[in-house]
Structure formats: C-alpha cells, structure tokens
Short mmCIF file of C-alpha atoms in Angstrom, two decimals:
data_model
loop_
_atom_site.label_atom_id
_atom_site.label_comp_id
_atom_site.label_asym_id
_atom_site.label_seq_id
_atom_site.Cartn_x
_atom_site.Cartn_y
_atom_site.Cartn_z
CA MET B 38 -14.76 129.90 245.53
CA LYS B 39 -17.17 129.22 242.67
CA THR B 40 -15.62 132.04 240.63
CA LEU B 41 -12.14 130.67 241.38
CA LEU B 42 -13.25 127.19 240.07
CA GLU B 43 -14.89 128.70 236.93
CA GLN B 44 -11.70 130.65 236.26
CA ALA B 45 -9.60 127.60 236.78
CA ASP B 46 -11.87 125.65 234.45
CA GLU B 47 -10.78 128.04 231.58
CA THR B 48 -7.11 127.17 232.03
CA PRO B 49 -5.90 125.21 228.94
CA VAL B 50 -4.40 122.27 230.87
CA THR B 51 -3.51 120.25 227.75
CA LEU B 52 -1.49 123.08 226.44
CA LEU B 53 0.25 123.57 229.71
CA VAL B 54 1.18 119.87 229.90
CA ALA B 55 2.50 119.97 226.43
CA LEU B 56 4.54 123.11 227.31
CA ALA B 57 5.93 121.26 230.33
CA TYR B 58 6.93 118.22 228.15
CA VAL B 59 8.77 120.48 225.67
CA THR B 60 10.41 122.67 228.43
CA LEU B 61 11.71 119.73 230.37
CA ALA B 62 12.89 118.02 227.15
CA PHE B 63 14.94 121.13 226.29
CA LEU B 64 16.34 121.35 229.83
CA THR B 65 17.53 117.69 229.53
CA HIS B 66 18.85 117.99 225.98
CA PRO B 67 16.45 115.79 223.99
CA PHE B 68 19.09 114.70 221.41
CA GLU B 69 21.73 113.72 223.91
CA ALA B 70 19.96 113.22 227.24
CA THR B 71 21.97 111.63 229.99
CA TYR B 72 21.01 109.50 232.93
CA GLY B 73 22.33 112.15 235.29
CA GLN B 74 20.22 114.89 233.77
CA HIS B 75 17.07 112.84 233.97
CA ARG B 76 17.82 111.96 237.60
CA GLU B 77 18.20 115.61 238.47
CA PHE B 78 14.89 116.56 236.86
CA GLY B 79 12.85 113.81 238.43
CA MET B 80 13.33 110.43 236.80
CA LEU B 81 11.48 107.81 238.85
CA VAL B 82 13.89 105.52 240.65
CA PRO B 83 12.12 103.72 243.53
CA MET B 84 15.21 103.94 245.63
CA LEU B 85 15.30 107.74 245.27
CA SER B 86 11.56 108.24 245.47
CA THR B 87 10.93 107.59 249.10
CA GLY B 88 10.62 110.33 251.77
CA GLU B 89 11.69 113.69 250.38
CA GLY B 90 12.17 112.28 246.93
CA CYS B 91 8.37 111.55 246.55
CA TRP B 92 8.08 114.47 244.05
CA ARG B 93 9.58 112.12 241.45
CA LEU B 94 6.25 110.17 241.45
CA LEU B 95 4.69 113.13 239.61
CA ALA B 96 7.74 114.77 237.98
CA SER B 97 8.65 111.67 236.04
CA THR B 98 5.33 111.94 234.13
CA PHE B 99 6.61 115.07 232.45
CA LEU B 100 10.02 113.84 231.45
CA HIS B 101 10.99 112.05 228.25
CA ASP B 102 13.96 110.06 227.11
CA GLY B 103 14.88 111.52 223.71
CA ILE B 104 13.11 113.27 220.89
CA VAL B 105 11.18 110.22 219.59
CA HIS B 106 9.71 109.47 223.08
CA LEU B 107 8.75 113.13 223.41
CA LEU B 108 7.07 113.40 219.93
CA LEU B 109 5.10 110.17 220.43
CA ASN B 110 3.72 111.21 223.78
CA LEU B 111 3.11 114.76 222.49
CA PHE B 112 1.09 113.23 219.69
CA GLY B 113 -0.90 111.15 222.17
CA LEU B 114 -1.60 114.06 224.47
CA LEU B 115 -2.67 116.40 221.71
CA SER B 116 -4.89 113.69 220.22
CA LEU B 117 -6.82 112.84 223.34
CA GLY B 118 -6.35 115.90 225.56
CA PRO B 119 -8.35 118.73 224.02
CA ALA B 120 -11.61 116.77 223.52
CA LEU B 121 -11.40 115.15 226.87
CA GLU B 122 -10.64 118.46 228.55
CA ARG B 123 -13.63 120.07 226.88
CA ASN B 124 -15.84 117.23 228.01
CA LEU B 125 -14.58 117.10 231.66
CA GLY B 126 -13.54 120.65 232.28
CA SER B 127 -9.93 121.78 232.93
CA VAL B 128 -9.94 121.05 236.71
CA ARG B 129 -11.14 117.53 236.34
CA PHE B 130 -8.86 116.93 233.39
CA ALA B 131 -5.90 118.10 235.42
CA ALA B 132 -6.90 115.76 238.24
CA LEU B 133 -7.24 112.87 235.77
CA TYR B 134 -3.78 113.56 234.32
CA LEU B 135 -2.03 113.94 237.63
CA LEU B 136 -3.72 111.04 239.32
CA SER B 137 -3.31 108.67 236.40
CA GLY B 138 0.38 109.66 236.19
CA LEU B 139 0.61 108.92 239.91
CA GLY B 140 -1.07 105.60 239.39
CA GLY B 141 1.44 104.68 236.70
CA SER B 142 4.30 105.72 238.95
CA LEU B 143 2.93 103.74 241.89
CA ALA B 144 2.64 100.59 239.69
CA CYS B 145 6.23 100.98 238.71
CA VAL B 146 7.38 101.46 242.35
CA LEU B 147 5.44 98.41 243.41
CA TRP B 148 6.56 96.10 240.58
CA TYR B 149 10.07 97.15 239.65
CA GLU B 150 13.39 96.62 241.52
CA PRO B 151 14.33 99.58 243.72
CA TYR B 152 17.20 100.59 241.27
CA GLU B 153 15.25 100.38 238.09
CA ALA B 154 14.51 103.78 236.43
CA VAL B 155 11.43 104.80 234.49
CA LEU B 156 10.23 108.08 233.02
CA GLY B 157 7.61 109.38 230.58
CA GLY B 158 4.09 110.71 230.29
CA SER B 159 2.57 107.61 228.72
CA GLY B 160 1.18 106.25 232.10
CA ALA B 161 -0.77 109.47 232.40
CA LEU B 162 -1.81 109.18 228.65
CA PHE B 163 -3.15 105.66 229.23
CA GLY B 164 -5.05 107.23 232.14
CA LEU B 165 -6.52 109.66 229.60
CA VAL B 166 -7.54 106.70 227.46
CA GLY B 167 -9.13 105.24 230.55
CA GLY B 168 -10.83 108.63 231.02
CA VAL B 169 -12.25 108.50 227.46
CA LEU B 170 -13.61 104.99 228.10
CA GLY B 171 -14.98 106.01 231.48
CA CYS B 172 -16.88 108.94 229.92
CA GLN B 173 -18.31 106.70 227.24
CA MET B 174 -19.43 104.11 229.79
CA GLN B 175 -21.27 106.82 231.74
CA ALA B 176 -22.76 108.48 228.78
CA GLY B 177 -24.27 105.54 227.04
CA ARG B 178 -27.64 103.91 227.51
CA ASN B 179 -25.94 101.22 229.53
CA VAL B 180 -22.41 100.50 230.68
CA LEU B 181 -21.59 98.31 227.63
CA SER B 182 -23.22 100.43 224.99
CA PHE B 183 -19.97 102.10 224.08
CA LEU B 184 -18.84 98.89 222.42
CA GLU B 185 -21.47 99.39 219.69
CA TYR B 186 -19.36 102.30 218.33
CA ASP B 187 -16.50 101.72 215.88
CA GLY B 188 -14.37 104.50 217.48
CA SER B 189 -14.53 102.84 220.95
CA ARG B 190 -13.67 99.49 219.60
CA ARG B 191 -10.70 100.91 217.75
CA LEU B 192 -9.53 102.54 220.90
CA LEU B 193 -9.70 99.21 222.80
CA GLY B 194 -7.81 97.62 219.89
CA TRP B 195 -5.17 100.30 220.07
CA LEU B 196 -4.81 99.57 223.85
CA VAL B 197 -4.28 95.88 223.14
CA PHE B 198 -1.71 96.71 220.43
CA ALA B 199 0.17 98.98 222.76
CA PHE B 200 0.37 96.30 225.50
CA VAL B 201 1.56 93.67 223.06
CA LEU B 202 4.18 96.07 221.75
CA GLY B 203 5.34 96.60 225.31
CA LEU B 204 6.01 92.86 225.61
CA LEU B 205 8.63 92.96 222.83
CA PRO B 206 12.16 93.13 224.19
CA ILE B 207 13.47 95.37 221.44
CA VAL B 208 11.42 98.37 222.67
CA ASN B 209 11.90 99.82 226.12
CA ILE B 210 8.30 100.26 227.00
CA SER B 211 6.92 100.00 230.52
CA ASN B 212 3.65 98.02 230.39
CA THR B 213 3.54 98.29 234.13
CA GLY B 214 3.37 102.10 234.01
CA HIS B 215 0.77 101.99 231.22
CA ALA B 216 -1.36 99.48 233.11
CA GLY B 217 -1.17 101.46 236.31
CA GLY B 218 -2.21 104.64 234.48
CA LEU B 219 -5.11 102.82 232.82
CA ILE B 220 -6.43 101.21 235.95
CA THR B 221 -6.28 104.48 237.82
CA GLY B 222 -7.77 106.63 235.06
CA LEU B 223 -10.74 104.41 234.13
CA PRO B 224 -12.30 103.98 237.61
CA LEU B 225 -11.37 107.53 238.56
CA THR B 226 -13.42 108.92 235.59
CA PHE B 227 -16.22 106.39 235.98
CA LEU B 228 -16.66 106.92 239.69
CA PHE B 229 -15.91 110.61 240.16
CA LEU B 230 -15.21 112.72 237.02
CA ALA B 231 -17.72 111.82 234.30
CA PRO B 232 -21.20 113.23 234.61
CA ARG B 233 -23.42 110.38 236.01
CA ARG B 234 -26.69 109.37 234.42
CA GLU B 235 -28.06 107.95 237.65
CA SER B 236 -27.27 108.43 241.30
CA GLY B 237 -25.10 105.65 242.67
CA GLY B 238 -26.35 103.17 245.16
CA PRO B 239 -24.49 102.10 248.31
CA LEU B 240 -22.16 99.86 246.20
CA VAL B 241 -21.01 102.91 244.14
CA HIS B 242 -20.30 104.92 247.22
CA ALA B 243 -18.39 101.94 248.80
CA TRP B 244 -16.27 101.70 245.59
CA ARG B 245 -15.52 105.42 245.69
CA VAL B 246 -14.26 105.24 249.27
CA THR B 247 -12.27 102.07 248.61
CA PHE B 248 -10.69 103.55 245.51
CA VAL B 249 -9.58 106.63 247.34
CA ALA B 250 -8.29 104.54 250.25
CA LEU B 251 -6.31 102.37 247.92
CA LEU B 252 -4.74 105.36 246.14
CA VAL B 253 -3.85 107.04 249.43
CA THR B 254 -2.42 103.97 251.08
CA THR B 255 -0.40 102.87 248.02
CA THR B 256 1.06 106.37 247.77
CA MET B 257 1.88 106.24 251.45
CA TRP B 258 3.59 102.85 250.96
CA SER B 259 5.61 104.14 248.02
CA ILE B 260 6.94 107.00 250.16
CA THR B 261 7.62 104.74 253.19
CA PRO B 262 8.01 101.16 251.86
CA VAL B 263 8.45 99.58 255.31
CA THR B 264 9.09 96.10 253.89
CA ARG B 265 11.56 96.96 251.16
CA TRP B 266 15.21 96.12 251.80
CA ASP B 267 16.73 99.32 250.42
CA TRP B 268 14.50 101.55 252.55
CA LEU B 269 15.25 99.49 255.66
CA CYS B 270 19.00 99.90 254.99
CA GLU B 271 18.54 103.60 254.51
CA GLN B 272 16.62 103.88 257.80
CA ALA B 273 19.27 101.89 259.66
CA SER B 274 22.02 104.10 258.18
CA ASN B 275 20.17 107.34 259.07
CA GLN B 276 19.88 106.44 262.67
CA PRO B 277 21.71 109.05 264.90
CA ILE B 278 25.29 108.03 265.70
CA GLY B 279 24.42 107.28 269.32
CA GLN B 280 21.65 104.94 268.12
CA LEU B 281 23.72 102.95 265.59
CA ARG B 282 24.14 100.05 267.96
CA SER B 283 20.65 100.28 269.34
CA GLN B 284 18.06 97.51 269.24
CA ARG B 285 15.93 99.46 266.69
CA THR B 286 18.90 99.66 264.27
CA ALA B 287 19.66 96.02 264.72
CA GLY B 288 16.02 95.24 264.02
CA LEU B 289 16.00 97.37 260.82
CA LEU B 290 19.17 95.65 259.62
CA ARG B 291 17.82 92.25 260.39
CA ALA B 292 14.54 93.09 258.58
CA ALA B 293 16.53 94.35 255.59
CA THR B 294 18.47 91.07 255.44
CA ILE B 295 15.22 89.05 255.53
CA ALA B 296 13.70 91.27 252.83
CA GLU B 297 16.64 91.19 250.53
CA PRO B 298 16.09 89.57 247.16
CA ALA B 299 18.09 86.44 246.32
CA GLY B 300 20.30 88.30 243.82
CA ILE B 301 22.12 90.09 246.45
CA ARG B 302 23.74 86.91 247.69
CA MET B 303 24.78 86.18 244.16
CA SER B 304 26.26 89.62 243.53
CA GLY B 305 29.25 88.86 245.73
CA ILE B 306 29.11 92.47 247.26
CA GLY B 307 28.89 91.24 250.80
CA ASN B 308 26.00 92.10 253.07
CA THR B 309 22.71 93.86 252.30
CA VAL B 310 23.91 97.27 253.47
CA ASP B 311 27.02 97.21 251.43
CA TYR B 312 24.95 96.19 248.36
CA TRP B 313 22.47 99.08 249.06
CA ARG B 314 25.33 101.60 249.42
CA ALA B 315 26.88 100.33 246.18
CA MET B 316 23.60 100.57 244.27
CA LYS B 317 22.84 104.07 245.68
CA GLN B 318 26.30 105.36 244.77
CA GLN B 319 26.01 103.88 241.27
CA ILE B 320 22.67 105.63 240.77
CA LEU B 321 23.71 109.01 242.23
CA GLU B 322 26.99 109.12 240.33
CA ALA B 323 25.85 107.78 236.98
CA GLU B 324 26.21 110.25 234.13
CA MET L 6 -20.85 88.01 245.46
CA ARG L 7 -21.11 91.65 244.28
CA TRP L 8 -19.20 92.79 247.29
CA LEU L 9 -16.34 90.27 246.88
CA PRO L 10 -14.22 92.38 244.42
CA LEU L 11 -14.77 95.40 246.66
CA ALA L 12 -13.67 93.36 249.75
CA LEU L 13 -10.47 92.30 247.91
CA VAL L 14 -9.60 95.84 246.91
CA GLY L 15 -10.46 97.04 250.41
CA PHE L 16 -8.05 94.43 251.81
CA GLY L 17 -5.32 95.71 249.46
CA ALA L 18 -5.93 99.25 250.59
CA ALA L 19 -5.72 98.27 254.29
CA LEU L 20 -2.53 96.23 253.85
CA PRO L 21 0.03 99.11 253.73
CA VAL L 22 -1.53 100.57 256.85
CA VAL L 23 -1.29 97.27 258.75
CA LEU L 24 2.23 96.68 257.59
CA TYR L 25 3.29 100.25 258.66
CA LEU L 26 1.76 99.77 262.17
CA LEU L 27 3.52 96.41 262.34
CA HIS L 28 6.83 98.04 261.32
CA ARG L 29 6.39 100.65 264.13
CA TYR L 30 6.08 97.73 266.60
CA ASP L 31 8.68 95.34 265.08
CA PRO L 32 10.37 95.83 261.66
CA VAL L 33 11.32 92.16 261.39
CA LEU L 34 7.75 91.08 262.02
CA ALA L 35 6.48 93.39 259.31
CA VAL L 36 8.87 91.94 256.73
CA GLN L 37 8.12 88.39 257.82
CA SER L 38 4.49 89.00 257.60
CA SER L 39 4.74 90.52 254.21
CA LEU L 40 6.82 87.60 252.80
CA LEU L 41 4.36 85.18 254.37
CA LEU L 42 1.38 86.91 252.95
CA ARG L 43 2.98 86.96 249.51
CA GLN L 44 3.67 83.17 249.70
CA TRP L 45 0.15 82.39 250.87
CA THR L 46 -1.44 84.60 248.35
CA LEU L 47 0.40 82.90 245.55
CA LEU L 48 -0.42 79.45 246.93
CA LEU L 49 -4.16 80.48 247.27
CA VAL L 50 -4.30 81.85 243.75
CA LEU L 51 -2.66 78.67 242.37
CA ALA L 52 -4.95 76.41 244.45
CA ALA L 53 -8.01 78.40 243.41
CA ALA L 54 -6.99 78.19 239.76
CA ALA L 55 -6.32 74.47 239.99
CA LEU L 56 -9.58 73.73 241.92
CA SER L 57 -11.58 75.87 239.48
CA LEU L 58 -10.16 74.04 236.52
CA LEU L 59 -10.85 70.64 238.13
CA GLY L 60 -14.33 71.83 239.04
CA LEU L 61 -15.02 73.04 235.58
CA LEU L 62 -13.97 69.72 234.11
CA LEU L 63 -15.52 67.39 236.68
CA TYR L 64 -18.49 69.23 238.29
CA PRO L 65 -21.01 70.33 235.65
CA PRO L 66 -22.95 72.82 237.73
CA LEU L 67 -19.83 74.96 238.24
CA ALA L 68 -19.41 75.59 234.46
CA ALA L 69 -23.18 75.95 234.04
CA GLY L 70 -23.36 78.34 237.04
CA LEU L 71 -20.51 80.47 235.58
CA ARG L 72 -22.35 80.68 232.27
CA LEU L 73 -25.55 81.70 234.10
CA TRP L 74 -23.73 84.34 236.06
CA ILE L 75 -22.08 85.78 232.96
CA GLU L 76 -25.41 85.83 231.14
CA ARG L 77 -27.19 87.63 234.04
CA THR L 78 -24.41 90.12 234.44
CA ARG L 79 -24.38 90.83 230.70
CA ILE L 80 -28.16 91.39 230.75
CA ALA L 81 -27.90 93.57 233.84
CA TRP L 82 -25.02 95.75 232.41
CA SER L 83 -26.63 96.12 228.97
CA SER L 84 -30.11 97.01 230.15
CA ASP L 85 -31.27 100.55 229.38
CA ARG L 86 -30.52 102.95 232.23
CA VAL L 87 -32.30 105.81 230.43
CA ALA L 88 -35.68 103.98 230.61
CA LEU L 89 -35.10 103.25 234.35
CA GLN L 90 -34.18 106.83 235.14
CA ARG L 91 -37.11 108.13 233.23
CA ALA L 92 -39.47 105.79 235.10
CA ILE L 93 -37.99 106.88 238.39
CA ASP L 94 -38.28 110.54 237.45
CA GLU L 95 -41.95 110.07 236.43
CA LEU L 96 -42.64 108.56 239.82
CA LYS L 97 -41.50 111.74 241.54
CA HIS L 98 -44.26 113.63 239.80
CA PHE L 99 -47.13 111.17 240.31
CA GLU L 100 -47.28 107.75 242.00
CA ASN L 101 -49.45 104.96 240.75
CA ALA L 102 -49.23 101.23 240.44
CA GLN L 103 -48.11 101.27 236.79
CA ARG L 104 -45.22 103.50 237.46
CA HIS L 105 -44.04 101.46 240.46
CA LEU L 106 -44.53 98.36 238.39
CA GLU L 107 -42.37 99.74 235.57
CA VAL L 108 -39.48 100.60 237.93
CA ALA L 109 -39.77 97.21 239.55
CA ARG L 110 -39.70 95.41 236.17
CA LEU L 111 -36.62 97.28 235.00
CA ALA L 112 -34.93 96.74 238.43
CA TRP L 113 -35.66 93.00 238.14
CA ILE L 114 -34.02 92.88 234.73
CA ARG L 115 -30.97 94.59 236.09
CA ARG L 116 -31.13 92.36 239.23
CA ASP L 117 -31.16 95.46 241.34
CA PHE L 118 -32.92 93.85 244.39
CA ARG L 119 -32.66 96.99 246.47
CA LEU L 120 -34.81 98.94 243.91
CA LEU L 121 -37.11 95.90 243.52
CA ALA L 122 -37.70 95.75 247.28
CA ASN L 123 -38.72 99.41 247.27
CA HIS L 124 -41.16 99.36 244.28
CA ALA L 125 -42.69 95.89 243.99
CA PRO L 126 -44.55 96.07 247.32
CA ARG L 127 -45.69 99.63 246.42
CA ALA L 128 -47.03 98.49 243.07
CA VAL L 129 -49.14 95.70 244.80
CA ALA L 130 -50.30 98.17 247.53
CA PHE L 131 -51.63 100.53 244.91
CA ASP L 132 -53.29 97.85 242.84
CA GLY L 133 -53.40 94.22 244.03
CA GLN L 134 -55.07 93.13 240.71
CA LEU L 135 -51.96 93.53 238.63
CA PRO L 136 -50.52 89.97 238.00
CA SER L 137 -47.12 91.34 237.04
CA ALA L 138 -46.79 93.26 240.26
CA ARG L 139 -47.78 90.14 242.28
CA TYR L 140 -45.20 88.11 240.28
CA LEU L 141 -42.34 90.63 240.88
CA LEU L 142 -43.24 90.88 244.52
CA GLY L 143 -43.08 87.06 244.67
CA GLN L 144 -39.65 87.16 243.07
CA HIS L 145 -38.46 89.69 245.66
CA LEU L 146 -39.78 87.59 248.56
CA LEU L 147 -38.13 84.48 247.04
CA GLU L 148 -34.85 86.19 246.99
CA ASN L 149 -35.44 87.24 250.57
CA HIS L 150 -36.18 83.66 251.63
CA SER L 151 -39.74 84.59 252.62
CA TYR L 152 -41.11 81.45 250.92
CA GLN L 153 -44.64 81.30 252.28
CA ALA L 154 -45.34 84.89 251.37
CA ALA L 155 -43.75 84.27 247.95
CA ALA L 156 -45.99 81.32 247.32
CA GLU L 157 -49.03 83.43 248.13
CA GLN L 158 -47.97 86.16 245.69
CA PHE L 159 -47.20 83.62 242.86
CA ALA L 160 -50.58 81.91 243.54
CA ALA L 161 -52.27 85.33 243.31
CA ALA L 162 -50.56 86.11 240.06
CA GLU L 163 -51.66 82.72 238.62
CA ARG L 164 -55.27 83.44 239.76
CA LEU L 165 -55.28 86.82 238.15
CA ASP L 166 -53.69 85.68 234.89
CA GLN L 167 -53.50 81.91 234.35
CA GLY L 168 -50.27 81.00 232.66
CA HIS L 169 -48.69 84.24 233.77
CA ALA L 170 -44.96 84.64 232.70
CA PHE L 171 -45.33 81.57 230.49
CA GLY L 172 -46.26 79.25 233.42
CA SER L 173 -43.37 80.53 235.52
CA SER L 174 -45.78 81.87 238.13
CA SER L 175 -47.28 78.47 238.68
CA LEU L 176 -43.86 76.77 238.79
CA LEU L 177 -42.35 79.28 241.24
CA CYS L 178 -45.44 78.98 243.42
CA ALA L 179 -44.78 75.22 243.73
CA ARG L 180 -41.11 75.89 244.29
CA ALA L 181 -41.81 78.40 247.06
CA LYS L 182 -44.16 75.95 248.74
CA PHE L 183 -41.41 73.28 248.73
CA LEU L 184 -38.88 75.72 250.14
CA SER L 185 -41.35 76.76 252.86
CA GLY L 186 -41.67 73.13 253.95
CA ASP L 187 -45.06 72.25 252.45
CA VAL L 188 -43.83 69.28 250.45
CA ASP L 189 -47.29 67.74 249.80
CA GLY L 190 -48.65 71.02 248.64
CA ALA L 191 -45.60 71.53 246.43
CA LEU L 192 -46.00 68.04 244.83
CA ALA L 193 -49.59 68.76 244.03
CA ALA L 194 -48.66 72.13 242.54
CA PHE L 195 -45.87 70.65 240.45
CA GLU L 196 -48.26 67.92 239.03
CA SER L 197 -50.73 70.65 238.30
CA HIS L 198 -48.08 72.76 236.53
CA GLN L 199 -46.94 69.79 234.46
CA ARG L 200 -50.56 68.99 233.35
CA GLU L 201 -51.18 72.66 232.32
CA TYR L 202 -47.83 73.70 230.90
CA GLY L 203 -45.69 70.65 230.32
CA SER L 204 -42.24 70.28 231.67
CA SER L 205 -38.79 71.84 231.32
CA HIS L 206 -35.33 71.05 232.71
CA ARG L 207 -36.02 73.58 235.49
CA SER L 208 -39.46 72.21 236.33
CA ASN L 209 -38.27 68.63 236.29
CA PHE L 210 -35.40 69.45 238.62
CA PHE L 211 -37.64 71.26 241.10
CA HIS L 212 -40.20 68.45 240.95
CA GLY L 213 -37.36 65.89 241.44
CA GLU L 214 -36.14 67.74 244.58
CA ALA L 215 -39.66 67.77 246.04
CA LEU L 216 -40.09 64.04 245.28
CA GLN L 217 -36.86 63.27 246.90
CA ALA L 218 -37.76 65.19 249.97
CA ALA L 219 -41.05 63.30 250.19
CA GLY L 220 -39.17 59.98 250.10
CA LYS L 221 -40.52 59.06 246.62
CA LEU L 222 -37.15 58.01 245.16
CA GLU L 223 -38.11 56.18 241.94
CA PRO L 224 -40.26 59.12 240.74
CA ALA L 225 -37.50 61.45 241.79
CA ARG L 226 -34.97 59.50 239.75
CA ARG L 227 -37.30 59.67 236.74
CA ALA L 228 -37.70 63.51 237.21
CA PHE L 229 -33.88 64.00 237.46
CA ALA L 230 -33.28 61.82 234.51
CA GLU L 231 -35.82 63.83 232.49
CA ALA L 232 -34.12 67.04 233.59
CA ALA L 233 -30.65 65.68 232.69
CA VAL L 234 -31.49 64.70 229.18
CA GLN L 235 -29.41 66.53 226.41
CA PRO L 236 -31.81 68.09 223.97
CA GLU L 237 -31.04 68.82 220.31
CA ARG L 238 -31.46 72.55 220.67
CA ARG L 239 -28.94 74.77 222.61
CA LEU L 240 -30.39 75.42 226.11
CA THR L 241 -30.64 78.80 227.73
CA ALA L 242 -28.19 79.50 230.54
CA GLU L 243 -30.80 78.97 233.21
CA GLU L 244 -32.06 75.65 231.70
CA ASN L 245 -28.47 74.49 231.23
CA TYR L 246 -27.80 75.17 234.87
CA TYR L 247 -30.70 73.11 236.13
CA ARG L 248 -29.80 70.37 233.64
CA ALA L 249 -26.27 70.32 235.14
CA GLN L 250 -27.72 70.12 238.66
CA ALA L 251 -29.96 67.26 237.60
CA ARG L 252 -27.01 65.35 236.15
CA VAL L 253 -25.31 65.43 239.54
CA ARG L 254 -28.40 64.37 241.36
CA SER L 255 -28.96 61.48 238.86
CA LEU L 256 -25.42 60.36 239.51
CA ARG L 257 -26.08 60.34 243.30
CA LEU L 258 -29.52 58.78 243.25
CA GLY L 259 -28.96 56.44 240.36
CA GLN L 260 -30.82 55.89 237.12
CA PRO L 261 -34.55 55.03 237.10
CA THR L 262 -35.59 51.53 236.22
CA ALA L 263 -37.53 52.88 233.18
CA THR L 264 -35.80 55.03 230.49
CA PRO L 265 -36.90 58.70 230.37
CA THR L 266 -38.53 60.03 227.18
CA GLY L 267 -37.17 63.60 226.96
CA GLY L 268 -36.09 66.72 228.83
CA ALA L 269 -38.81 69.29 227.97
CA SER L 270 -41.99 69.55 226.09
#
C-alpha cells in the first residue's frame, strides 16, 4: 500500500489535468463549440446532474467554453499547479483539485436555477488558490503571518479583482463557482492536506468532521434534491404506470407545485410538470 | 462562542439529511419545511443585523465588546506557534516549573484555556514561589468561576511579588473576592489597590460594582463616573470596554452629587 502511494505521488497530476483540458477542448471544437457538444461531454446543468447524471459535477471542471476560456484556465493551472503539487504531493494535489472542483459545482447547483448551465475549471483553480493560502497559513509562525509577505498580499488582491470582475455583466463569469471552489479548497488544505505545525485540539478535530459531513451531505443533496421542483416533477413522471395515480405520485406533484418558483406562473406554459417537460426538452434538444 | 460557527456549519450539514428523511415520510412536508426554514432564516438574519446595528449605536458595551473580542482574536491568531511548540517539546524531555510556566504563559496569550488548565497548576505544583505561575493559575481559576481559589492565588502572587503584573494581581484578587461573595473583603482590597497603584477605568468599574453590591450608592456613582470619563489618550480595548460598561451603569444609577476628577491615574 505504501509503495502504491509512493508511486502515485510521482504522477504529474498538473500535467494530466492540463492534458484533460486540451483533449476535451479538441473534442468539443474550441473555436466553434456548441451547447449540445458541451452537454454531451459533461456541462453542469443542475436539472441533468441528479441521479445518474452526477458525473457532471466533476466532468464540468475539465470542460471549457472556447479557446480564450481554455487558455486563461491553462495559464492559471500551470502557474499555480506545479509548485503546489511539489509542496503537497501528487495524491493530495489531485484530491485538492477534484474536491475544490466539486465544491464549485455544488455551489452552482445550490445557487443557480435548475436549467442554468455552467462549465470550466476555474472553480477548481480558485480551490488551488485556497490551497496556496492554506499552506501558507499552516507554514507560518502563526495563522496570520502569511500577510507579512508581498506575494501573499498580491494573491489576495488578485482574488478580490477576480470577484469584482465576475460582477460585471459584460463577462460571463460564475462568481458562485469561484467562491464554492475557494471555500472548499482553503479549509480542505488547512485542515487536512498541508503539513501541520501543531497537533490540533478537539476544536480542530470537530471542524474536520463537520467539514467532511457538510461536503458529503451537500453532494448527496445535489444528487437527490428532494425539495427542488424539477426533481420532484421527474420523480412523479418516473413512477411506474400503475403508480401514476397513487398517493405518492400525487404527493410528489403537490410538493413540486409548492416548490415551483414564481416565474413558472408567469411563463404561461401551464402547470409545473408541463413547464419542467418544456425546459428539459429545450435543454436536451439544444444545439 | 468558539463553537458557534462550528454549530452553524454542523446544522447546515445536517439539514439535507433531515430534509431527505422528511421527504421519505411526506414530500409535501419536506418542501413546506424547507420554504419555512428559508423564510425564517432570512427574517432571523435581517433581525440580527437590525438589532446589531441598533445595539452598536445605542448600547456602548456592544461596540466595545466587539472591539475587545477582535483584539483578543487578533492577538491569539498572531501569537508565535513555533515558541509554543518548542516549549511543549522541551517539556517532553524534562519537566520543571519554568517549562510549565512558559507553556502556560504562551497558552494564556493565545487564550487556549485547555492548555492553560493543564500547565498552570503543574507549574505551581513544581514551584509555589513563582509569582507568575500563581498569577496564571489565578486567571485559569477565574475563567473557571472558582473565585475563592482564584483570590487565594492572586493574593499569593501579590505576596511573592508586590505589584505583580503592574498591579493586576492585586486588582484581580479584589475582583475574585467580590465574585466569591466576600463584598467587605473586596472593598478593603480595592481601597488598598487604589492607594498602592492608583486607579484605571477597569479598577473603578470593579470598585463601583462592589460598592453598589454593598449598598453604598453614592460612592458607587462616583466610581462609575470616574470609570466613564473620556480621557485624552486612546484607550486599550479592555479599558474601553470597562469604560463603556461604566457609562451604562452611570446612566442607570445616576450621576454623583460631586463632579469626578478623571478616569485613571
């Protein structure tokens, strides 16, 4: 087992992620990518990401929308990745990338409408930024000593700039995904991945357990969002034919109607189930 | 207070599980509960924000308490972990009073009461003649609401080193006596402290509380008024907090018949 881990630690994860970016970009035609192609290769649409579609939570972190998006994220990955990977080791770096990407996706699923699409590796990259900060917080003489260094302050400044840029309507940037990646990556590194200067007390152990629990239960909710109107409609529609008039189906439909956002009534499409069917058809058939 | 953010995050982690179990029982109930929770959370957040703003504007100890908490957190987070870790490592090789005292001192700076509780008593057990060890043990006992024992430790520190911790030992001895119910003893100790070391916003506030408890309202009003005076220099976070408390007490008790001279000497 130890040998296996040592061998795994020599895998160049940053390079593999960069290769995945480029490969998927070529598969989705970076200069003329379509919605349909992105959807096929794992674009994150909350409505499609439940149940068996949960693979999109991670797949979307490797997809990019066009050559500019790809180049920007490649630049970010290759700037931060190698040094962080050397510091943490390949296995931990891979865990950081994947879990931060997951955190970014979960934030989008929680915040966005079920039919809104998002893709890109920048949630995971913000998680890497969080990883850098987490390592610096653990390595310093105290938790705040990293603020004494110019490089760290510039990194924080860059973060603020990125979030402010995301607020502008002219650029299609998901601050939600970025924030989700950052607030997953920073505590993940601080609590688990970075070498610790001191053994944690009961509070640190409690935070570790709570963090893991939050990540697990939020992922579980994203896969089975039991209070979201589109999932409830899907569950009602997926009931066996003999059960379509059952009390359970009626309950699911009634719950979907209560959970529906106000916009449905204004859309003029009729009831909640019809609206859900129309939305889903639109997403699945869009080119 | 340290556990509050953890409790909130833990509640967030438990919520999806609870909603899932509710859904298995009744999907409509799960959705209704979720919507109700969302409304109540929003209302609570808005109410907390409004109350906090009102409190900050109208109730001085709230703003002063916030400043004190920020200052203590900043000091705790910016204290040197390397020194503490080195002190703990040295203890593993050889135990003595000085090494336990060093760990206790650094733990006190970081407000790590768990570590303080382990090492302050050990420092005193190894060498009861160390005034700093007695003082830190007194602080630990004060935090633990063991007031009589705390008063004994502060008194011992004062005996071993008069004026220990810039008179703080003597003042906290008086405070601990008051909190343990010995009001007369506390009043005598406060007067002795004032004669030896002068007064501060903190000492005037503590003295005022003891006087009020003893039923001596006019001297209490004078003490609170002294503590509430705005000095020319900027106060430390702790002094500012006690000044804010004294302002509220002055408002409740009323002003003394004679004008106070100043806050601290």
